[in-house]
PDB file of C-alpha atoms in Angstrom:
ATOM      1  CA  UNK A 119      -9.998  -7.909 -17.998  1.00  0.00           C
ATOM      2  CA  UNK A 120     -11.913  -5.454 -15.979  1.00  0.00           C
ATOM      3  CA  UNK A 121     -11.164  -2.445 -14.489  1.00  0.00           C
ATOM      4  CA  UNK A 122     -11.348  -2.244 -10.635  1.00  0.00           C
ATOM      5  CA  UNK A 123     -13.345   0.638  -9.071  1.00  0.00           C
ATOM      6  CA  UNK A 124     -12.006   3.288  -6.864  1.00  0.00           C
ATOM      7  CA  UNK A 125     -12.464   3.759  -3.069  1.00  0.00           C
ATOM      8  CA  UNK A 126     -14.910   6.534  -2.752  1.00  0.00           C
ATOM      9  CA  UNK A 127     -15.270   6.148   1.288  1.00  0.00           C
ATOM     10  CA  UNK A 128     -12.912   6.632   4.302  1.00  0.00           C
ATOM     11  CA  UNK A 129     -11.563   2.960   4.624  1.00  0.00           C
ATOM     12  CA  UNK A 130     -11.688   2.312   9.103  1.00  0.00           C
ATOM     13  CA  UNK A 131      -8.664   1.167  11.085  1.00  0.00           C
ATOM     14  CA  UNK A 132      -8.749  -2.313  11.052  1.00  0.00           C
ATOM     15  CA  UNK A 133     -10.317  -2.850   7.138  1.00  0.00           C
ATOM     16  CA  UNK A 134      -8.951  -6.131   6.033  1.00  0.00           C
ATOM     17  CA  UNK A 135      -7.225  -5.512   2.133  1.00  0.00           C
ATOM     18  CA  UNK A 136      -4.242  -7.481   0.345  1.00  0.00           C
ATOM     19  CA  UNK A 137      -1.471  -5.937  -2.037  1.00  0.00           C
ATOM     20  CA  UNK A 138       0.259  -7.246  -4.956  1.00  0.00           C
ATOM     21  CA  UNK A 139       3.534  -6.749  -6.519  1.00  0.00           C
ATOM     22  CA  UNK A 140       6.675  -7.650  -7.824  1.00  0.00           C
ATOM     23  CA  UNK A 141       8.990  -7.223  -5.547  1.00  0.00           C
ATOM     24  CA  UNK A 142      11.521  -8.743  -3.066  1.00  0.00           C
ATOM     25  CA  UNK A 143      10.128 -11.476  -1.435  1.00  0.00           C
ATOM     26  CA  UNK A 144      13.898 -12.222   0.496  1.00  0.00           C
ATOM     27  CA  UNK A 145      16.029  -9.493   1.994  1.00  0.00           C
ATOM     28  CA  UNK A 146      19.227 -12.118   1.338  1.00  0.00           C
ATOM     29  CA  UNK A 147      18.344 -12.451  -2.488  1.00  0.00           C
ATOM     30  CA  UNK A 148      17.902  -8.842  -3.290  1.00  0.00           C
ATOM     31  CA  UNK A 149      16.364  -9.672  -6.415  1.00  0.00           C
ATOM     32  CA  UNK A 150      12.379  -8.883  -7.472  1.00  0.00           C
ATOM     33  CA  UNK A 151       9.591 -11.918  -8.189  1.00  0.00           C
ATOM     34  CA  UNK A 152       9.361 -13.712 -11.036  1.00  0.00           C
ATOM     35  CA  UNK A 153       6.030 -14.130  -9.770  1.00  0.00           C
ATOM     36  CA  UNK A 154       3.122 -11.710  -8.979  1.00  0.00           C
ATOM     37  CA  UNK A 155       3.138 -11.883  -5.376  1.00  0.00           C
ATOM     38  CA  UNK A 156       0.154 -11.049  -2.527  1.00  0.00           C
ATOM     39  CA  UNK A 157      -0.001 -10.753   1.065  1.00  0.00           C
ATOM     40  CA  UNK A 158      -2.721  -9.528   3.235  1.00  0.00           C
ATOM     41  CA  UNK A 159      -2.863  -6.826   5.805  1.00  0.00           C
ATOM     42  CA  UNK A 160      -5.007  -4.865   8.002  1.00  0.00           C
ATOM     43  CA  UNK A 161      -5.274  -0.608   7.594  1.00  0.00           C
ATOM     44  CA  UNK A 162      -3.965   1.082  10.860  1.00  0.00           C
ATOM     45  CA  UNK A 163      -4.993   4.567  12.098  1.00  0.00           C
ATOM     46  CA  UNK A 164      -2.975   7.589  11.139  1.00  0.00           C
ATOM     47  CA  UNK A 165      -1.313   8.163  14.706  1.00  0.00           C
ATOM     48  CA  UNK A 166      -0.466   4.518  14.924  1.00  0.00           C
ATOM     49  CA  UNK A 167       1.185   4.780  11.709  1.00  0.00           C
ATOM     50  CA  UNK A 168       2.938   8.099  12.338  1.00  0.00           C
ATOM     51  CA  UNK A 169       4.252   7.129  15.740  1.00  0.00           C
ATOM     52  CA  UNK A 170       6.329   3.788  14.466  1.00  0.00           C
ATOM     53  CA  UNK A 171       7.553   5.193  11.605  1.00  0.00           C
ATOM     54  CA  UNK A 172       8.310   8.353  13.005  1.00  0.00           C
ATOM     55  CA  UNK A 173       6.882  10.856  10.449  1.00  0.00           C
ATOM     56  CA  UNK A 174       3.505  12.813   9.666  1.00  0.00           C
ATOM     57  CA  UNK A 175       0.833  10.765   7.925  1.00  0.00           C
ATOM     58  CA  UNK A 176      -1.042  13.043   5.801  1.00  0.00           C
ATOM     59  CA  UNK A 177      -4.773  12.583   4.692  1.00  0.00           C
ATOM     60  CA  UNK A 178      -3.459  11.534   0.900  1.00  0.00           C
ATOM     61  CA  UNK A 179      -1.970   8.538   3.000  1.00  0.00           C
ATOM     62  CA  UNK A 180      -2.852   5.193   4.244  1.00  0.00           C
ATOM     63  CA  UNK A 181      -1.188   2.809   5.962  1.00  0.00           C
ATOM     64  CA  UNK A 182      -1.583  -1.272   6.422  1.00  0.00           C
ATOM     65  CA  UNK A 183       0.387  -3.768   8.238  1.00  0.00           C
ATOM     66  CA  UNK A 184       0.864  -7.381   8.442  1.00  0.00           C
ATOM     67  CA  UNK A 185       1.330  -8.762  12.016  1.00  0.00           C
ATOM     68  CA  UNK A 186       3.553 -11.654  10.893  1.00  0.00           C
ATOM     69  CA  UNK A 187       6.619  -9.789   9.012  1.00  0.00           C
ATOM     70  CA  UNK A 188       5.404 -10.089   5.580  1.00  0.00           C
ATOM     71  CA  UNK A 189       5.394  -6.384   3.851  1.00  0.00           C
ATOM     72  CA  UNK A 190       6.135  -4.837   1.283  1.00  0.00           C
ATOM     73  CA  UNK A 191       9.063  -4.338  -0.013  1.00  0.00           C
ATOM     74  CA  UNK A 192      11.439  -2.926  -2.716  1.00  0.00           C
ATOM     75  CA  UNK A 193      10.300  -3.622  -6.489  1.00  0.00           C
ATOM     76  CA  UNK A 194       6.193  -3.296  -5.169  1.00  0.00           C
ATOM     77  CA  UNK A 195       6.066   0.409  -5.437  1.00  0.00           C
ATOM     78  CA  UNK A 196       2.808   1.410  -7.526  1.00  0.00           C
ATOM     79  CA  UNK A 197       1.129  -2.009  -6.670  1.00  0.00           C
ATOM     80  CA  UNK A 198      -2.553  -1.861  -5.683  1.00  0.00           C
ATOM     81  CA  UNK A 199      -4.089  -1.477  -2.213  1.00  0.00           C
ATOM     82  CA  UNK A 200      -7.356  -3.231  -2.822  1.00  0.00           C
ATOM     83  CA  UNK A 201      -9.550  -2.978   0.205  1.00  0.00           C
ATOM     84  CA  UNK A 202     -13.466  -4.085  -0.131  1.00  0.00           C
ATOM     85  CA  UNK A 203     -12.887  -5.131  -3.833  1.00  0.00           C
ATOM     86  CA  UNK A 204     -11.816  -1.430  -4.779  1.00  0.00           C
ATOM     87  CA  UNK A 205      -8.482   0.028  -5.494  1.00  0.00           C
ATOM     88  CA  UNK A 206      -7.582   1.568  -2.057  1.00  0.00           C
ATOM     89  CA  UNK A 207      -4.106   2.969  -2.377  1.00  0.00           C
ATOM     90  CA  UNK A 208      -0.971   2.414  -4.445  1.00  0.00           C
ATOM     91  CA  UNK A 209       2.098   0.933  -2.540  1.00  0.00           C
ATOM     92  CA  UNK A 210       4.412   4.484  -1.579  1.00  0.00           C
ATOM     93  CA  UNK A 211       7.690   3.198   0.615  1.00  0.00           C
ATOM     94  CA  UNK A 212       7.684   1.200   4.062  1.00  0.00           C
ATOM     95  CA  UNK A 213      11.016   0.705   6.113  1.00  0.00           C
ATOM     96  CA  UNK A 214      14.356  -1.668   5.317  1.00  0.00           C
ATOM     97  CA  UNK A 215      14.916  -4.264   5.518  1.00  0.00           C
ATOM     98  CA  UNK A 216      11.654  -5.830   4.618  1.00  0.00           C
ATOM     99  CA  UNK A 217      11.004  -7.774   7.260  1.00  0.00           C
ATOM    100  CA  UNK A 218      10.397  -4.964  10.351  1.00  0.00           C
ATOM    101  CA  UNK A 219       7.128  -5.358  11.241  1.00  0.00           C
ATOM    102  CA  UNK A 220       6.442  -1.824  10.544  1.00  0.00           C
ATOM    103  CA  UNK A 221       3.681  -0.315   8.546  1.00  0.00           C
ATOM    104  CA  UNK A 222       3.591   0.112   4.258  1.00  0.00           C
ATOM    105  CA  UNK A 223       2.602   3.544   3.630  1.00  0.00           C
ATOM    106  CA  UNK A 224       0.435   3.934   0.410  1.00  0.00           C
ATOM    107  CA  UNK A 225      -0.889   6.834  -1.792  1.00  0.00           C
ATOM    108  CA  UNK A 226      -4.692   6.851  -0.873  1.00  0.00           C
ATOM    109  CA  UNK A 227      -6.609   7.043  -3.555  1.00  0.00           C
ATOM    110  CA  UNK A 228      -9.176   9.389  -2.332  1.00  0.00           C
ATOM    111  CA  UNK A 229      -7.105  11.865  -0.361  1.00  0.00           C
ATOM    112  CA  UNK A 230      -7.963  15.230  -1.185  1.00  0.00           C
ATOM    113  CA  UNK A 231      -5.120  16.100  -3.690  1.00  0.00           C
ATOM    114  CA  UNK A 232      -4.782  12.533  -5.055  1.00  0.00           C
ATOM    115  CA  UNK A 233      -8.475  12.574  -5.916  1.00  0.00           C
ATOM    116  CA  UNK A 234      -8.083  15.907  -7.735  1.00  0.00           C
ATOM    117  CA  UNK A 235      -4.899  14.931  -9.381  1.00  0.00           C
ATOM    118  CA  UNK A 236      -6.668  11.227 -10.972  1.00  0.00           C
ATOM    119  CA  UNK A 237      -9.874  13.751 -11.851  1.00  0.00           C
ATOM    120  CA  UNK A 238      -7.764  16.405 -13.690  1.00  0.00           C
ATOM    121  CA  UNK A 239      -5.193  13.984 -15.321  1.00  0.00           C
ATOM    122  CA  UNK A 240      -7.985  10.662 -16.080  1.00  0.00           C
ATOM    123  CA  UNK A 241     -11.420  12.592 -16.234  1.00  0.00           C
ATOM    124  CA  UNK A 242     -12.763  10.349 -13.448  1.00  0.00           C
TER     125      UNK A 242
END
């Protein structure tokens, strides 16, 4: 096993990245993977995110979408964002049902008060 590096740079609009986890993969079965599951996505600005989910993106955010319905969804929370080989963000919330087309928002790993929190609690 090794460990994966953090993000240590602003990743642009438009970075390709994949996340895992373990959860729904079917809005009908309402159950969570037996199976580690992946699906790719591409980062989308801050305003682009904020305006179709109808919130405030803050700078400890990032957010990634997947132009053919795939998502996250329940059961993934605290996967990996892994953009560039290095751990990007960790999976936050995204809109129900699973399916919407709408952006995942994730914990960015190198927003100001995420970064401090990971150097005070992990030394790193």
């Amino acid at each position: 096993m090794v460990p994966i590096a953090l993000q240590t740079s602003e990743v642009p609009a438009g970075t390709s990245c994949f996340v895992v986890g373990w959860g729904w993969f079917d809005n009908n079965l309402q159950q969570p993977s037996n199976n580690l599951r992946y699906t790719f996505l591409n980062t989308v600005t801050e305003s682009a995110c904020s305006a179709s989910l109808s919130t405030r993106i803050s700078s400890d955010q990032v957010c990634g979408l997947n132009g053919n319905s795939i998502e996250v969804c329940k059961g993934d929370s605290g996967g990996a964002l892994v953009c560039g080989g290095r751990l990007t963000g960790v999976v936050s919330w995204g809109r129900v049902p699973c399916t919407s087309a709408a952006p995942t928002v994730f914990t960015k790993v190198m927003g100001p008060n995420i970064r401090n929190f990971i150097r005070t609690q992990a030394g790193i």
